Amino acid sequence: MTLPFEPTTLTDAQYQAATSAVLAQIEATIDRWLQDDVVDIDTHRTGGLLELDFGRGGKIVINTQPPLHELWLAARAGGYHYKHHEGRWRDTRDGRDFFDELSQRASEQAGRALRFEPPGT
């Protein structure tokens, strides 16, 4: 498969740090929304797997894939694989940004506009 970009080469430690930051950022965003009564999303994290439960809206699962140095997202709309590229996670099919896709899928499943931002923004 030909990627629409050249992935950034990461060491295992860099990959672990980058994916841990992504999962922590998602959890922190949802915690803020819960405190501000924006939306009700339950989270459950086990290692490199983070489940977002939207109740009747279904689930989104974000999963790290250390052997491949990928980040995966599964939602009602389908499954997506991401590789690191110049500080961002990009879809291996079309180069779309992980946080843009997550925001779109979460908004669909929550029934309201939600926006996730990458770590450091």
Coordinates of N, CA, C and O in Angstrom, one line a residue:
M1 N 0.8 -1.2 0.0 CA 0.0 0.0 0.0 C 0.9 1.2 0.0 O 1.8 1.4 0.8
T2 N 0.6 2.2 -0.9 CA 1.3 3.4 -0.9 C 0.6 4.4 -0.1 O -0.6 4.7 -0.2
L3 N 1.4 5.1 0.8 CA 0.8 6.1 1.7 C 0.8 7.4 1.0 O 1.7 7.7 0.2
P4 N -0.2 8.3 1.4 CA -0.2 9.6 0.8 C 0.8 10.6 1.4 O 0.8 11.8 1.1
F5 N 1.7 10.1 2.2 CA 2.8 10.9 2.9 C 3.9 10.0 3.3 O 3.7 8.8 3.3
E6 N 5.0 10.5 3.7 CA 6.1 9.8 4.2 C 6.1 9.8 5.7 O 6.2 10.9 6.3
P7 N 5.8 8.7 6.4 CA 5.7 8.7 7.9 C 7.0 9.1 8.5 O 8.1 8.8 8.0
T8 N 6.9 9.8 9.6 CA 8.1 10.1 10.4 C 8.6 8.9 11.1 O 7.8 8.1 11.7
T9 N 9.9 8.6 11.1 CA 10.5 7.5 11.8 C 10.5 7.8 13.3 O 11.1 8.9 13.6
L10 N 10.0 6.9 14.1 CA 10.0 7.1 15.5 C 10.7 5.9 16.2 O 10.5 4.8 15.7
T11 N 11.4 6.2 17.2 CA 11.9 5.0 18.0 C 10.6 4.5 18.8 O 9.6 5.2 18.9
D12 N 10.8 3.3 19.4 CA 9.7 2.8 20.2 C 9.3 3.7 21.3 O 8.2 3.9 21.7
A13 N 10.3 4.3 22.0 CA 10.1 5.2 23.1 C 9.4 6.5 22.6 O 8.5 7.0 23.3
Q14 N 9.8 7.0 21.5 CA 9.1 8.2 20.9 C 7.6 7.9 20.6 O 6.7 8.7 20.8
Y15 N 7.4 6.7 20.0 CA 6.1 6.3 19.6 C 5.2 6.2 20.9 O 4.1 6.7 21.0
Q16 N 5.8 5.5 21.9 CA 5.0 5.4 23.2 C 4.7 6.7 23.8 O 3.6 7.0 24.3
A17 N 5.6 7.7 23.8 CA 5.4 9.0 24.4 C 4.3 9.7 23.6 O 3.4 10.4 24.1
A18 N 4.4 9.6 22.2 CA 3.4 10.3 21.4 C 2.0 9.8 21.5 O 1.1 10.6 21.7
T19 N 1.9 8.5 21.6 CA 0.5 7.9 21.7 C 0.0 8.1 23.1 O -1.2 8.3 23.3
S20 N 0.8 8.0 24.1 CA 0.4 8.3 25.5 C -0.1 9.7 25.6 O -1.2 10.0 26.3
A21 N 0.5 10.7 24.9 CA 0.1 12.1 25.0 C -1.3 12.2 24.3 O -2.1 13.0 24.8
V22 N -1.5 11.5 23.2 CA -2.8 11.6 22.5 C -3.9 11.1 23.4 O -4.9 11.7 23.5
L23 N -3.7 9.9 24.0 CA -4.7 9.3 24.8 C -5.0 10.2 26.0 O -6.2 10.4 26.4
A24 N -4.0 10.7 26.6 CA -4.1 11.6 27.8 C -4.9 12.9 27.4 O -5.7 13.4 28.2
Q25 N -4.6 13.4 26.2 CA -5.3 14.6 25.8 C -6.7 14.4 25.6 O -7.6 15.2 25.9
I26 N -7.1 13.2 25.0 CA -8.5 12.9 24.8 C -9.2 12.8 26.1 O -10.3 13.3 26.3
E27 N -8.6 12.1 27.0 CA -9.2 11.9 28.4 C -9.4 13.2 29.1 O -10.4 13.5 29.7
A28 N -8.4 14.1 29.0 CA -8.5 15.4 29.6 C -9.6 16.3 29.0 O -10.3 17.0 29.7
T29 N -9.7 16.2 27.7 CA -10.8 16.9 27.0 C -12.2 16.5 27.5 O -13.0 17.3 27.8
I30 N -12.4 15.2 27.5 CA -13.6 14.6 28.0 C -13.9 14.9 29.4 O -15.0 15.3 29.8
D31 N -12.9 14.9 30.3 CA -13.0 15.3 31.7 C -13.5 16.7 31.8 O -14.4 17.0 32.6
R32 N -13.0 17.6 31.0 CA -13.4 19.0 31.0 C -14.8 19.1 30.6 O -15.6 19.9 31.2
W33 N -15.2 18.4 29.5 CA -16.6 18.4 29.1 C -17.6 17.9 30.1 O -18.6 18.5 30.3
L34 N -17.2 16.9 30.8 CA -18.0 16.3 31.9 C -18.2 17.4 33.0 O -19.3 17.6 33.5
Q35 N -17.1 18.0 33.4 CA -17.2 19.0 34.5 C -18.1 20.2 34.0 O -18.8 20.8 34.9
D36 N -18.0 20.6 32.8 CA -18.8 21.7 32.3 C -20.2 21.3 31.8 O -20.9 22.1 31.2
D37 N -20.5 20.0 31.9 CA -21.8 19.5 31.5 C -22.0 19.7 30.0 O -23.2 20.0 29.6
V38 N -21.0 19.5 29.2 CA -21.1 19.7 27.8 C -21.7 18.5 27.1 O -22.6 18.6 26.3
V39 N -21.2 17.3 27.5 CA -21.7 16.0 26.9 C -21.4 14.9 27.9 O -20.4 15.0 28.7
D40 N -22.1 13.8 27.8 CA -21.9 12.7 28.7 C -21.2 11.6 27.9 O -21.9 10.9 27.1
I41 N -19.9 11.4 28.1 CA -19.2 10.4 27.5 C -18.4 9.6 28.6 O -17.7 10.2 29.3
D42 N -18.7 8.3 28.7 CA -17.9 7.5 29.6 C -16.6 7.0 28.9 O -16.7 6.7 27.7
T43 N -15.5 7.0 29.7 CA -14.3 6.5 29.1 C -13.8 5.3 29.9 O -14.1 5.2 31.1
H44 N -13.1 4.5 29.3 CA -12.4 3.3 29.9 C -11.1 3.1 29.2 O -11.1 2.9 28.0
R45 N -10.0 3.1 30.0 CA -8.7 2.9 29.4 C -8.0 1.7 30.0 O -8.0 1.6 31.2
T46 N -7.5 0.9 29.1 CA -6.7 -0.2 29.5 C -5.4 -0.2 28.7 O -5.5 -0.5 27.5
G47 N -4.3 0.2 29.3 CA -3.1 0.3 28.5 C -3.2 1.3 27.4 O -3.5 2.4 27.5
G48 N -3.0 0.8 26.2 CA -3.0 1.6 25.0 C -4.4 1.6 24.3 O -4.5 1.9 23.1
L49 N -5.4 1.2 25.0 CA -6.8 1.1 24.4 C -7.7 2.0 25.2 O -7.8 1.9 26.4
L50 N -8.3 2.9 24.5 CA -9.3 3.9 25.1 C -10.6 3.8 24.5 O -10.7 3.9 23.3
E51 N -11.6 3.4 25.3 CA -13.0 3.4 24.8 C -13.8 4.6 25.2 O -13.7 5.0 26.4
L52 N -14.5 5.2 24.2 CA -15.4 6.3 24.5 C -16.8 5.8 24.3 O -17.1 5.4 23.2
D53 N -17.6 5.8 25.3 CA -18.9 5.3 25.3 C -19.9 6.4 25.3 O -20.0 7.2 26.2
F54 N -20.7 6.5 24.2 CA -21.7 7.5 24.0 C -23.1 7.0 24.3 O -24.1 7.6 23.9
G55 N -23.2 6.0 25.1 CA -24.5 5.4 25.4 C -25.2 4.9 24.2 O -24.6 4.1 23.4
R56 N -26.3 5.3 23.9 CA -27.1 4.8 22.7 C -26.4 5.3 21.4 O -26.7 4.7 20.3
G57 N -25.5 6.2 21.5 CA -24.7 6.7 20.3 C -23.6 5.7 19.9 O -22.9 5.9 18.9
G58 N -23.4 4.7 20.7 CA -22.3 3.7 20.4 C -21.0 4.1 21.0 O -20.9 4.9 21.9
K59 N -20.0 3.4 20.6 CA -18.6 3.6 21.1 C -17.7 4.0 20.0 O -17.9 3.7 18.9
I60 N -16.6 4.6 20.5 CA -15.4 4.9 19.6 C -14.3 4.2 20.4 O -14.2 4.4 21.6
V61 N -13.5 3.5 19.7 CA -12.3 2.8 20.3 C -11.1 3.4 19.6 O -10.9 3.4 18.4
I62 N -10.1 3.8 20.5 CA -8.8 4.3 20.0 C -7.8 3.3 20.6 O -7.8 3.0 21.8
N63 N -7.0 2.8 19.7 CA -6.1 1.7 20.1 C -4.7 2.0 19.5 O -4.6 2.3 18.3
T64 N -3.7 1.8 20.4 CA -2.3 1.9 19.9 C -1.9 0.6 19.3 O -2.4 -0.5 19.7
Q65 N -1.1 0.6 18.3 CA -0.5 -0.6 17.6 C 1.0 -0.5 17.6 O 1.6 -0.1 16.6
P66 N 1.6 -0.8 18.8 CA 3.1 -0.6 18.9 C 3.9 -1.3 17.8 O 4.9 -0.7 17.3
P67 N 3.6 -2.5 17.4 CA 4.5 -3.2 16.4 C 4.5 -2.4 15.1 O 5.5 -2.5 14.3
L68 N 3.4 -1.8 14.7 CA 3.2 -1.0 13.5 C 3.5 0.4 13.6 O 3.5 1.2 12.6
H69 N 3.7 0.9 14.8 CA 3.8 2.3 15.1 C 2.6 3.1 14.5 O 2.8 4.2 13.9
E70 N 1.4 2.5 14.8 CA 0.2 3.2 14.3 C -0.7 3.4 15.4 O -0.6 2.9 16.5
L71 N -1.7 4.3 15.2 CA -2.8 4.6 16.1 C -4.1 4.3 15.3 O -4.2 4.7 14.1
W72 N -5.0 3.5 15.9 CA -6.2 3.1 15.2 C -7.4 3.7 15.9 O -7.5 3.9 17.1
L73 N -8.4 4.0 15.0 CA -9.7 4.6 15.5 C -10.8 3.7 14.9 O -10.8 3.5 13.7
A74 N -11.7 3.2 15.7 CA -12.9 2.5 15.2 C -14.1 3.2 15.7 O -14.3 3.5 16.9
A75 N -15.0 3.5 14.8 CA -16.3 4.2 15.1 C -17.4 3.5 14.3 O -17.1 2.6 13.4
R76 N -18.6 3.9 14.5 CA -19.7 3.4 13.7 C -19.5 3.6 12.2 O -19.9 2.7 11.4
A77 N -18.8 4.6 11.8 CA -18.6 4.9 10.4 C -17.5 4.1 9.8 O -17.3 4.0 8.6
G78 N -16.7 3.4 10.6 CA -15.6 2.5 10.1 C -14.4 2.5 10.9 O -14.3 3.1 12.0
G79 N -13.3 1.9 10.4 CA -12.0 1.9 11.1 C -11.0 2.6 10.3 O -11.0 2.7 9.1
Y80 N -10.1 3.3 11.0 CA -9.1 4.1 10.4 C -7.7 3.8 11.1 O -7.6 3.6 12.3
H81 N -6.7 3.9 10.3 CA -5.3 3.7 10.7 C -4.5 4.9 10.5 O -4.6 5.5 9.4
Y82 N -3.7 5.3 11.5 CA -2.9 6.5 11.4 C -1.4 6.3 11.6 O -1.1 5.5 12.5
K83 N -0.6 7.0 10.9 CA 0.9 7.0 11.1 C 1.3 8.4 11.4 O 0.7 9.4 11.0
H84 N 2.4 8.5 12.1 CA 2.9 9.8 12.6 C 3.6 10.5 11.4 O 4.4 9.9 10.6
H85 N 3.3 11.8 11.2 CA 3.9 12.5 10.1 C 4.0 14.0 10.6 O 3.0 14.7 10.8
E86 N 5.3 14.4 10.7 CA 5.6 15.8 11.1 C 4.8 16.3 12.3 O 4.2 17.4 12.2
G87 N 4.8 15.5 13.3 CA 4.1 16.0 14.5 C 2.6 15.7 14.6 O 2.0 16.0 15.6
R88 N 2.0 15.1 13.6 CA 0.6 14.8 13.6 C 0.4 13.4 13.2 O 1.2 12.7 12.6
W89 N -0.8 12.9 13.5 CA -1.2 11.5 13.1 C -2.1 11.6 11.9 O -3.1 12.3 11.9
R90 N -1.7 10.9 10.8 CA -2.3 11.1 9.5 C -2.9 9.7 9.0 O -2.2 8.7 9.2
D91 N -4.1 9.7 8.5 CA -4.8 8.5 8.0 C -3.9 7.9 6.9 O -3.5 8.7 6.0
T92 N -3.7 6.6 6.9 CA -2.9 6.0 5.9 C -3.5 5.9 4.6 O -2.9 5.6 3.6
R93 N -4.8 6.1 4.5 CA -5.5 6.1 3.2 C -5.5 7.5 2.5 O -5.3 7.6 1.3
D94 N -5.9 8.5 3.2 CA -6.1 9.8 2.6 C -5.3 11.0 3.2 O -5.4 12.1 2.8
G95 N -4.5 10.7 4.3 CA -3.7 11.7 5.0 C -4.5 12.6 5.9 O -3.9 13.5 6.5
R96 N -5.8 12.3 6.1 CA -6.6 13.1 7.0 C -6.1 13.1 8.5 O -5.6 12.0 8.9
D97 N -6.2 14.2 9.2 CA -5.7 14.3 10.5 C -6.5 13.5 11.5 O -7.8 13.5 11.4
F98 N -5.9 12.8 12.4 CA -6.6 12.0 13.4 C -7.6 12.8 14.3 O -8.7 12.4 14.5
F99 N -7.2 14.0 14.7 CA -8.1 14.7 15.6 C -9.3 15.3 14.8 O -10.3 15.5 15.4
D100 N -9.1 15.6 13.5 CA -10.2 16.0 12.7 C -11.2 14.8 12.6 O -12.4 15.0 12.7
E101 N -10.7 13.6 12.3 CA -11.6 12.5 12.2 C -12.3 12.1 13.5 O -13.5 11.9 13.5
L102 N -11.5 12.1 14.6 CA -12.1 11.9 15.9 C -13.2 12.9 16.2 O -14.3 12.5 16.7
S103 N -13.0 14.1 15.9 CA -14.0 15.2 16.2 C -15.2 14.9 15.4 O -16.3 15.0 15.9
Q104 N -15.1 14.6 14.1 CA -16.2 14.4 13.3 C -17.0 13.1 13.8 O -18.2 13.2 13.9
R105 N -16.3 12.1 14.0 CA -17.0 10.8 14.5 C -17.7 11.0 15.8 O -18.8 10.5 16.1
A106 N -17.0 11.7 16.8 CA -17.5 11.9 18.1 C -18.8 12.8 18.0 O -19.8 12.6 18.7
S107 N -18.7 13.8 17.1 CA -19.9 14.7 16.9 C -21.1 14.0 16.4 O -22.2 14.2 16.9
E108 N -20.8 13.1 15.5 CA -21.9 12.3 14.9 C -22.5 11.4 16.0 O -23.8 11.3 16.1
Q109 N -21.7 10.8 16.8 CA -22.2 9.8 17.8 C -22.8 10.5 19.0 O -23.7 9.9 19.7
A110 N -22.3 11.7 19.3 CA -22.9 12.5 20.5 C -24.1 13.3 20.1 O -24.9 13.7 20.9
G111 N -24.3 13.5 18.8 CA -25.4 14.3 18.3 C -25.2 15.8 18.6 O -26.2 16.6 18.6
R112 N -24.0 16.2 18.7 CA -23.7 17.7 18.9 C -22.2 17.9 18.5 O -21.4 17.0 18.5
A113 N -21.9 19.1 18.1 CA -20.5 19.4 17.7 C -19.5 19.3 18.8 O -19.7 19.9 19.9
L114 N -18.5 18.5 18.6 CA -17.4 18.3 19.6 C -16.1 18.5 18.8 O -16.0 18.1 17.7
R115 N -15.1 19.1 19.5 CA -13.8 19.3 18.8 C -12.7 18.9 19.8 O -12.6 19.4 20.9
F116 N -11.9 17.9 19.3 CA -10.7 17.5 20.0 C -9.5 18.2 19.4 O -9.5 18.3 18.2
E117 N -8.6 18.6 20.2 CA -7.4 19.2 19.8 C -6.2 18.3 20.1 O -6.2 17.7 21.1
P118 N -5.1 18.4 19.3 CA -3.9 17.6 19.6 C -3.2 18.1 20.9 O -3.4 19.3 21.2
P119 N -2.4 17.3 21.5 CA -1.6 17.8 22.6 C -0.8 19.0 22.3 O -0.3 19.1 21.1
G120 N -0.7 19.9 23.2 CA 0.2 21.1 23.0 C -0.5 22.2 22.3 O 0.1 23.2 22.0
T121 N -1.8 22.1 22.0 CA -2.5 23.2 21.4 C -3.5 23.9 22.3 O -3.8 23.4 23.4

